[in-house]
Short mmCIF file of C-alpha atoms and ligand atoms in Angstrom, two decimals:
data_model
loop_
_atom_site.label_atom_id
_atom_site.label_comp_id
_atom_site.label_asym_id
_atom_site.label_seq_id
_atom_site.Cartn_x
_atom_site.Cartn_y
_atom_site.Cartn_z
CA MET A 1 -13.62 -11.09 35.91
CA SER A 2 -11.66 -14.12 37.06
CA THR A 3 -10.84 -16.77 34.55
CA GLY A 4 -11.52 -19.27 37.33
CA ARG A 5 -8.86 -21.72 36.25
CA LYS A 6 -5.25 -22.70 36.77
CA GLY A 7 -3.00 -20.29 34.92
CA GLY A 8 -5.73 -17.70 34.49
CA ARG A 9 -5.33 -13.96 34.09
CA GLY A 10 -3.27 -12.22 36.78
CA GLN A 11 -0.88 -15.08 37.44
CA LYS A 12 2.80 -14.84 36.67
CA THR A 13 3.21 -15.77 33.06
CA GLU A 14 6.73 -15.07 31.80
CA ASP A 15 7.76 -18.70 31.59
CA ARG A 16 4.43 -19.76 30.16
CA GLU A 17 4.50 -17.33 27.24
CA ASN A 18 7.26 -19.17 25.48
CA ARG A 19 5.97 -22.61 26.23
CA ALA A 20 5.44 -24.76 23.13
CA LEU A 21 1.83 -25.44 22.16
CA PRO A 22 0.65 -28.90 23.20
CA LEU A 23 0.22 -29.87 19.57
CA THR A 24 -1.95 -32.74 18.52
CA THR A 25 -3.09 -33.57 15.02
CA PHE A 26 -6.85 -33.75 14.82
CA PRO A 27 -8.85 -34.69 11.73
CA LEU A 28 -9.99 -31.38 10.25
CA PRO A 29 -13.34 -30.82 8.62
CA LEU A 30 -12.25 -28.61 5.72
CA SER A 31 -8.54 -28.45 5.19
CA THR A 32 -6.84 -31.02 3.02
CA THR A 33 -3.52 -30.15 4.67
CA PRO A 34 -2.91 -31.77 8.07
CA LEU A 35 -2.68 -29.05 10.72
CA SER A 36 -1.61 -29.59 14.29
CA LEU A 37 -4.03 -28.14 16.78
CA PRO A 38 -3.90 -28.03 20.57
CA PHE A 39 -7.50 -29.21 20.87
CA ASP A 40 -10.12 -31.09 18.91
CA PRO A 41 -11.97 -28.72 16.53
CA ALA A 42 -15.11 -30.83 16.90
CA GLU A 43 -15.01 -30.09 20.65
CA PHE A 44 -14.63 -26.38 19.95
CA SER A 45 -17.69 -26.43 17.64
CA ARG A 46 -19.71 -28.42 20.13
CA LEU A 47 -19.00 -26.00 22.99
CA LEU A 48 -19.53 -22.92 20.84
CA LEU A 49 -22.78 -24.06 19.24
CA SER A 50 -24.22 -25.21 22.51
CA TRP A 51 -23.53 -21.75 23.97
CA TYR A 52 -24.94 -20.07 20.84
CA GLY A 53 -28.21 -21.98 21.32
CA ARG A 54 -28.51 -20.42 24.79
CA ALA A 55 -26.97 -16.99 24.35
CA GLY A 56 -26.84 -16.06 20.64
CA ARG A 57 -28.08 -12.57 19.74
CA ASP A 58 -31.41 -11.95 18.05
CA LEU A 59 -30.51 -9.46 15.31
CA PRO A 60 -32.67 -8.19 12.43
CA TRP A 61 -30.54 -9.93 9.78
CA ARG A 62 -30.78 -13.23 11.63
CA GLN A 63 -34.41 -13.60 10.59
CA THR A 64 -33.59 -14.30 6.97
CA SER A 65 -31.37 -16.41 4.75
CA ASP A 66 -31.81 -14.01 1.81
CA PRO A 67 -28.24 -13.43 0.54
CA TYR A 68 -29.12 -9.86 -0.42
CA ARG A 69 -30.08 -8.94 3.14
CA ILE A 70 -27.15 -10.80 4.64
CA TRP A 71 -24.78 -9.08 2.23
CA VAL A 72 -26.18 -5.62 3.16
CA SER A 73 -25.79 -6.41 6.88
CA GLU A 74 -22.23 -7.70 6.46
CA ILE A 75 -21.15 -4.61 4.53
CA MET A 76 -22.76 -2.28 7.08
CA LEU A 77 -21.12 -4.14 9.96
CA GLN A 78 -17.62 -3.57 8.59
CA GLN A 79 -15.92 -1.17 11.03
CA THR A 80 -19.31 -0.32 12.56
CA THR A 81 -21.05 -1.50 15.71
CA VAL A 82 -24.25 -3.53 15.69
CA ALA A 83 -26.09 -0.79 17.62
CA ALA A 84 -25.18 1.82 14.99
CA VAL A 85 -26.05 -0.48 12.09
CA ILE A 86 -29.54 -1.62 13.14
CA PRO A 87 -31.50 1.59 12.30
CA TYR A 88 -29.58 2.04 9.04
CA TYR A 89 -30.17 -1.58 8.08
CA LYS A 90 -33.92 -1.29 8.66
CA ARG A 91 -34.22 1.98 6.71
CA PHE A 92 -32.07 0.66 3.88
CA LEU A 93 -34.08 -2.53 3.48
CA GLN A 94 -37.34 -0.63 3.64
CA ARG A 95 -36.20 1.67 0.82
CA PHE A 96 -34.30 -1.00 -1.18
CA PRO A 97 -35.89 -4.38 -0.42
CA SER A 98 -34.19 -6.24 -3.30
CA VAL A 99 -31.13 -6.31 -5.54
CA GLN A 100 -33.30 -4.89 -8.31
CA SER A 101 -34.52 -1.91 -6.29
CA LEU A 102 -30.96 -1.07 -5.22
CA ALA A 103 -29.60 -1.52 -8.74
CA SER A 104 -32.19 0.84 -10.21
CA ALA A 105 -31.76 3.55 -7.52
CA SER A 106 -29.60 6.61 -8.10
CA LEU A 107 -26.25 6.70 -6.31
CA ASP A 108 -27.36 9.95 -4.67
CA ASP A 109 -30.33 8.17 -3.06
CA VAL A 110 -28.07 5.41 -1.74
CA ILE A 111 -25.49 7.86 -0.37
CA THR A 112 -28.22 9.95 1.24
CA LEU A 113 -29.55 6.92 3.09
CA TRP A 114 -26.00 6.01 4.13
CA ALA A 115 -25.13 9.49 5.45
CA GLY A 116 -23.74 9.24 8.99
CA LEU A 117 -22.63 5.61 8.79
CA GLY A 118 -19.16 6.51 7.44
CA TYR A 119 -16.79 4.69 5.07
CA TYR A 120 -18.85 5.77 2.07
CA SER A 121 -17.02 3.56 -0.40
CA ARG A 122 -19.16 0.78 1.09
CA ALA A 123 -22.34 2.49 -0.17
CA ARG A 124 -20.85 3.05 -3.63
CA ASN A 125 -19.74 -0.58 -3.79
CA LEU A 126 -23.18 -1.82 -2.71
CA HIS A 127 -24.72 0.20 -5.52
CA ARG A 128 -22.20 -1.00 -8.12
CA THR A 129 -22.45 -4.61 -7.00
CA ALA A 130 -26.24 -4.60 -7.10
CA GLY A 131 -26.06 -3.25 -10.67
CA LYS A 132 -23.58 -5.96 -11.63
CA ILE A 133 -25.58 -8.82 -10.08
CA PHE A 134 -28.80 -7.61 -11.64
CA ALA A 135 -27.21 -7.17 -15.07
CA GLU A 136 -25.39 -10.50 -15.01
CA SER A 137 -27.88 -12.83 -13.36
CA GLY A 138 -31.15 -10.96 -12.98
CA GLY A 139 -30.53 -10.52 -9.24
CA ALA A 140 -29.43 -14.05 -8.27
CA PHE A 141 -26.49 -13.89 -5.86
CA PRO A 142 -23.37 -15.96 -6.64
CA ASN A 143 -22.99 -18.89 -4.25
CA SER A 144 -19.27 -19.54 -4.68
CA LEU A 145 -16.21 -17.91 -3.15
CA ASP A 146 -14.79 -16.98 -6.55
CA GLY A 147 -18.10 -15.49 -7.69
CA LEU A 148 -18.47 -13.40 -4.54
CA VAL A 149 -14.93 -12.03 -4.23
CA ALA A 150 -15.12 -10.90 -7.87
CA LEU A 151 -17.78 -8.35 -6.80
CA PRO A 152 -16.85 -4.81 -5.68
CA GLY A 153 -16.44 -4.47 -1.91
CA ILE A 154 -16.64 -8.20 -1.09
CA GLY A 155 -13.46 -9.65 0.43
CA ARG A 156 -12.78 -13.19 1.53
CA SER A 157 -14.30 -12.83 5.00
CA THR A 158 -17.51 -11.15 3.79
CA ALA A 159 -17.80 -13.81 1.08
CA GLY A 160 -17.35 -16.49 3.75
CA ALA A 161 -20.09 -14.95 5.89
CA ILE A 162 -22.51 -14.82 2.94
CA LEU A 163 -21.72 -18.42 1.95
CA ALA A 164 -22.10 -19.72 5.50
CA ILE A 165 -25.12 -17.70 6.63
CA ALA A 166 -27.13 -17.51 3.40
CA PHE A 167 -26.10 -20.76 1.69
CA ASP A 168 -25.13 -22.89 4.72
CA GLN A 169 -21.75 -23.67 3.17
CA PRO A 170 -18.76 -24.42 5.46
CA ALA A 171 -16.79 -21.29 4.51
CA PRO A 172 -14.42 -19.71 7.05
CA ILE A 173 -14.69 -16.08 8.14
CA LEU A 174 -12.08 -13.82 9.69
CA ASP A 175 -13.64 -10.51 10.63
CA GLY A 176 -12.36 -8.43 13.55
CA ASN A 177 -14.28 -10.38 16.18
CA VAL A 178 -13.21 -13.79 14.89
CA ARG A 179 -9.62 -12.62 14.52
CA ARG A 180 -9.52 -11.60 18.20
CA VAL A 181 -11.05 -14.89 19.36
CA LEU A 182 -8.51 -16.92 17.37
CA VAL A 183 -5.56 -14.82 18.49
CA ARG A 184 -6.50 -15.52 22.11
CA LEU A 185 -7.64 -19.09 21.62
CA PHE A 186 -4.27 -20.03 20.11
CA ALA A 187 -2.23 -17.43 22.06
CA TRP A 188 -0.81 -15.82 18.90
CA MET A 189 2.17 -13.79 20.15
CA ASP A 190 2.88 -11.63 17.11
CA ASP A 191 1.38 -8.69 15.22
CA PRO A 192 -2.16 -9.94 14.45
CA ARG A 193 -2.14 -8.15 11.07
CA SER A 194 1.21 -9.38 9.78
CA SER A 195 1.26 -11.53 6.65
CA SER A 196 2.26 -14.58 8.70
CA ALA A 197 -0.66 -13.93 11.07
CA GLU A 198 -2.99 -13.64 8.11
CA LYS A 199 -1.92 -17.02 6.79
CA GLN A 200 -2.05 -18.74 10.17
CA LEU A 201 -5.36 -17.23 11.29
CA TRP A 202 -7.09 -18.21 8.05
CA ALA A 203 -5.75 -21.75 8.46
CA TRP A 204 -7.16 -21.90 12.00
CA ALA A 205 -10.44 -20.32 10.93
CA GLU A 206 -10.79 -22.94 8.24
CA ALA A 207 -9.82 -25.77 10.56
CA LEU A 208 -12.43 -24.82 13.17
CA THR A 209 -15.37 -24.10 10.85
CA SER A 210 -18.19 -26.56 11.40
CA ARG A 211 -19.09 -28.70 8.42
CA GLU A 212 -22.38 -29.79 9.99
CA ARG A 213 -23.77 -26.39 10.98
CA PRO A 214 -21.90 -23.65 9.08
CA HIS A 215 -24.81 -21.19 9.19
CA ASP A 216 -24.96 -21.29 13.00
CA TYR A 217 -21.21 -21.59 13.45
CA ALA A 218 -20.47 -18.34 11.56
CA GLN A 219 -22.92 -16.39 13.68
CA ALA A 220 -21.84 -18.11 16.88
CA ILE A 221 -18.15 -17.26 16.56
CA MET A 222 -18.97 -13.66 15.63
CA ASP A 223 -21.23 -13.44 18.69
CA LEU A 224 -18.55 -14.91 20.92
CA GLY A 225 -16.13 -12.17 19.84
CA ALA A 226 -18.72 -9.42 20.11
CA THR A 227 -20.22 -10.31 23.48
CA VAL A 228 -17.78 -12.51 25.44
CA CYS A 229 -14.27 -12.31 24.00
CA THR A 230 -14.52 -8.53 23.83
CA PRO A 231 -11.54 -6.25 23.04
CA ARG A 232 -11.29 -5.08 26.66
CA ASP A 233 -12.10 -7.09 29.77
CA PRO A 234 -13.25 -10.29 28.03
CA HIS A 235 -15.68 -12.35 30.07
CA CYS A 236 -13.58 -15.50 30.36
CA GLY A 237 -15.53 -16.67 33.39
CA ILE A 238 -18.62 -17.29 31.25
CA CYS A 239 -16.82 -18.22 28.04
CA PRO A 240 -17.92 -21.58 26.60
CA VAL A 241 -14.41 -22.37 25.30
CA GLN A 242 -12.46 -21.23 28.33
CA ARG A 243 -11.12 -24.67 29.15
CA ILE A 244 -9.39 -25.00 25.75
CA CYS A 245 -8.28 -21.37 25.41
CA LEU A 246 -4.49 -21.03 25.45
CA ALA A 247 -4.46 -17.31 26.30
CA CYS A 248 -6.57 -18.07 29.34
CA ASP A 249 -4.46 -21.05 30.30
CA ARG A 250 -1.27 -18.99 30.08
CA GLY A 251 -2.58 -15.82 31.69
CA LEU A 252 -2.17 -13.84 28.48
CA VAL A 253 -5.72 -12.64 27.97
CA ALA A 254 -5.06 -9.04 28.93
CA LYS A 255 -2.05 -8.87 26.60
CA LEU A 256 -3.66 -10.27 23.46
CA PRO A 257 -4.05 -9.31 20.71
CA LEU A 258 -0.66 -7.57 20.75
CA PRO A 259 -0.86 -3.95 19.59
CA ARG A 260 -0.09 -3.29 15.95
CA LYS A 261 2.89 -1.15 15.06
CA LYS A 262 1.37 2.27 14.47
CA ALA A 263 2.06 4.10 11.24
CA GLN A 264 2.35 7.90 11.42
CA VAL A 265 -1.01 9.43 10.42
CA PRO A 266 -0.54 12.45 8.10
CA VAL A 267 -2.27 15.76 8.90
CA ARG A 268 -3.91 17.82 6.13
CA ARG A 269 -4.76 21.50 6.60
CA GLN A 270 -7.64 23.02 4.68
CA ALA A 271 -9.75 26.18 4.62
CA ALA A 272 -13.49 26.05 3.90
CA LEU A 273 -15.91 28.84 3.05
CA ILE A 274 -19.49 28.90 4.22
CA ILE A 275 -20.83 31.32 1.61
CA THR A 276 -24.24 32.78 2.37
CA LYS A 277 -26.81 34.55 0.23
CA ASP A 278 -29.90 35.56 2.16
CA GLN A 279 -30.67 32.33 4.03
CA ALA A 280 -29.08 30.04 1.42
CA LEU A 281 -25.65 28.38 1.64
CA MET A 282 -23.40 27.29 -1.19
CA LEU A 283 -22.15 23.69 -1.45
CA ARG A 284 -20.62 21.45 -4.06
CA GLN A 285 -20.76 17.71 -4.66
CA ARG A 286 -17.56 15.67 -4.74
CA PRO A 287 -16.96 13.46 -7.80
CA ALA A 288 -18.75 10.11 -7.59
CA GLU A 289 -15.52 8.13 -7.70
CA GLY A 290 -12.75 8.46 -5.12
CA PHE A 291 -12.50 9.58 -1.52
CA LEU A 292 -15.88 10.65 -0.04
CA GLY A 293 -17.31 10.26 -3.54
CA GLY A 294 -20.79 11.71 -4.08
CA LEU A 295 -20.87 13.55 -0.74
CA TRP A 296 -21.44 17.30 -0.39
CA GLU A 297 -19.17 19.92 1.15
CA PHE A 298 -18.57 23.64 1.41
CA PRO A 299 -16.01 25.01 -1.09
CA SER A 300 -12.62 24.24 0.38
CA ILE A 301 -8.95 24.25 -0.48
CA ASP A 302 -5.68 22.83 0.85
CA VAL A 303 -3.53 25.21 2.91
CA PRO A 304 0.07 24.70 1.71
CA ASP A 305 2.89 24.57 4.23
CA GLY A 306 4.17 28.05 5.07
CA HIS A 307 0.79 29.72 4.34
CA GLY A 308 -1.90 30.88 6.72
CA PRO A 309 -5.52 29.80 6.18
CA ASP A 310 -6.76 33.45 6.05
CA GLN A 311 -4.97 34.29 2.82
CA VAL A 312 -5.87 30.93 1.26
CA ALA A 313 -9.54 31.42 2.13
CA SER A 314 -9.53 34.88 0.49
CA ARG A 315 -7.89 33.45 -2.61
CA LEU A 316 -10.49 30.68 -2.82
CA LEU A 317 -13.25 33.29 -2.67
CA ALA A 318 -11.62 35.29 -5.47
CA ASN A 319 -11.17 32.12 -7.54
CA LEU A 320 -14.91 31.57 -7.29
CA GLY A 321 -15.41 35.05 -8.76
CA LEU A 322 -16.88 36.46 -5.54
CA ARG A 323 -16.17 39.44 -3.33
CA GLY A 324 -16.52 39.60 0.43
CA VAL A 325 -14.60 39.38 3.68
CA PRO A 326 -14.23 35.87 5.08
CA CYS A 327 -14.57 35.80 8.89
CA ARG A 328 -13.16 32.88 10.86
CA LEU A 329 -16.06 30.90 12.30
CA CYS A 330 -14.34 27.91 13.91
CA ASP A 331 -11.63 25.29 13.61
CA ILE A 332 -12.64 21.68 13.11
CA ARG A 333 -10.53 18.59 13.66
CA HIS A 334 -11.70 15.38 12.07
CA ALA A 335 -10.06 11.98 11.67
CA TYR A 336 -10.57 10.15 8.38
CA SER A 337 -9.36 6.60 7.81
CA HIS A 338 -5.94 7.56 6.45
CA PHE A 339 -5.33 11.16 7.56
CA LYS A 340 -6.35 13.79 10.09
CA LEU A 341 -7.93 17.00 8.87
CA GLU A 342 -7.52 20.43 10.43
CA LEU A 343 -10.16 22.61 8.84
CA ALA A 344 -10.31 26.40 9.26
CA VAL A 345 -13.90 27.44 8.56
CA TYR A 346 -14.89 30.93 7.37
CA MET A 347 -18.25 32.62 6.95
CA VAL A 348 -18.68 35.09 4.13
CA ASP A 349 -21.75 36.99 3.07
CA VAL A 350 -21.00 37.70 -0.56
CA GLU A 351 -21.29 41.30 -1.77
CA SER A 352 -22.79 40.75 -5.19
CA PRO A 353 -24.79 37.61 -4.87
CA GLU A 354 -26.57 38.23 -8.15
CA LEU A 355 -23.23 37.66 -9.87
CA VAL A 356 -22.87 34.22 -8.39
CA ALA A 357 -23.29 31.55 -11.02
CA GLU A 358 -24.12 27.99 -10.04
CA GLY A 359 -21.18 26.51 -11.90
CA ASP A 360 -18.52 23.88 -11.19
CA GLY A 361 -21.00 21.77 -9.25
CA LEU A 362 -21.76 24.63 -6.84
CA LEU A 363 -25.38 24.99 -5.78
CA TRP A 364 -27.35 27.06 -3.29
CA PHE A 365 -29.31 25.25 -0.59
CA GLY A 366 -31.79 26.42 2.02
CA GLY A 367 -31.40 25.18 5.60
CA ASP A 368 -34.08 22.48 5.28
CA GLU A 369 -32.59 21.14 2.07
CA LEU A 370 -29.12 21.12 3.55
CA ALA A 371 -30.19 19.16 6.62
CA ALA A 372 -31.23 16.28 4.35
CA LEU A 373 -28.09 16.44 2.19
CA PRO A 374 -25.27 13.87 2.70
CA VAL A 375 -22.54 16.25 3.85
CA HIS A 376 -19.31 14.55 4.92
CA GLY A 377 -18.04 14.53 8.52
CA ALA A 378 -15.84 17.63 8.96
CA HIS A 379 -18.18 19.87 6.94
CA ARG A 380 -21.23 18.56 8.76
CA LYS A 381 -19.53 19.57 12.02
CA ALA A 382 -18.86 23.04 10.56
CA TYR A 383 -22.51 23.40 9.59
CA GLU A 384 -23.60 22.41 13.09
CA LYS A 385 -21.44 25.24 14.48
CA LEU A 386 -23.74 27.66 12.68
CA GLY A 387 -26.53 26.55 15.02
CA ARG A 388 -29.20 26.84 12.33
FE1 LIG B 401 -11.41 -15.54 27.46
FE2 LIG B 401 -11.66 -15.11 24.84
FE3 LIG B 401 -10.32 -17.21 25.72
FE4 LIG B 401 -12.95 -17.11 25.95
S1 LIG B 401 -11.79 -17.19 24.04
S2 LIG B 401 -11.52 -17.75 27.52
S3 LIG B 401 -13.26 -14.94 26.41
S4 LIG B 401 -9.78 -15.09 26.04
#
């Protein structure tokens, strides 16, 4: 899509990239520190809010100012698309319509409802936070930045979204969508996740936040990032702030945000046993705290360097006090947030099932029961390979 303006995308830009910002000091609505901006923040708000009135999205969590519902939506939307969140949000609110109902639920129930949405620490933090809010204030949500960021799983941006959307307070937000908009709007030519970027982007986010209409502003800038200033092929031609956007003016839209320096992602190798007894399968639950806490999995073990998964799988079976011959079923690759997993999966029909004790958190499950169990990603894929 053409930017439709002088200096738009596709034009030669080398000399423009290093051009100094046309800095002007505008009176800022929030910040007490004078900050030079290349445009009037009031003009930015006016353009954005006018567009939002015409083109803002109608989303389930936009029909309420209940901080509980807004908090649930903001947590679900972290690292997850709107389309994926909507059915989970509806089911979650139907089952847990209030802080009290969530606080009094079991963690297992919450995790079960969350299964498939990923990043399970979010579900555990929701449960813990609901318990804390209910115990400390009978279910009344804090309405200050300090009160909100003191709660598990609520960072500065989520707190800002809750304050702006639920309490109509002029609090800045800096989620992924807003970050991208600001990087382009101000043509930030450095790693967008560096500590200097963090400081600068928060300062800009604060400077631009509308004091008059914070509730609408927060949703409008998130919508702009999600629907117009998209990660790839942003729609500059229909963007309400195109005429003040520096990336657009300098032909840098396709380059920004700059890619982050990639860290090497470690690879872990594991072997897992799908142990069968008649039609039942054996699984265990991970500890409630920690990585994938509370989720279920087949018995599994790390494969040390220099070892093959076959011998490790046989040793795991023996350690469980069982006899049988593990047969390789499949290999699964799965990416978690901080490592990649290569999982060798074995089937084994145990020889003396009557000797099998349900100890160490191991339990037998029938196929129907297992389908409803929150089994984490790689092991869910392994189960699907069984075709049951
Ligand atoms: Fe394009 Fe984004 Fe700038 Fe709008 S804010 S003109 S979509 S780069």
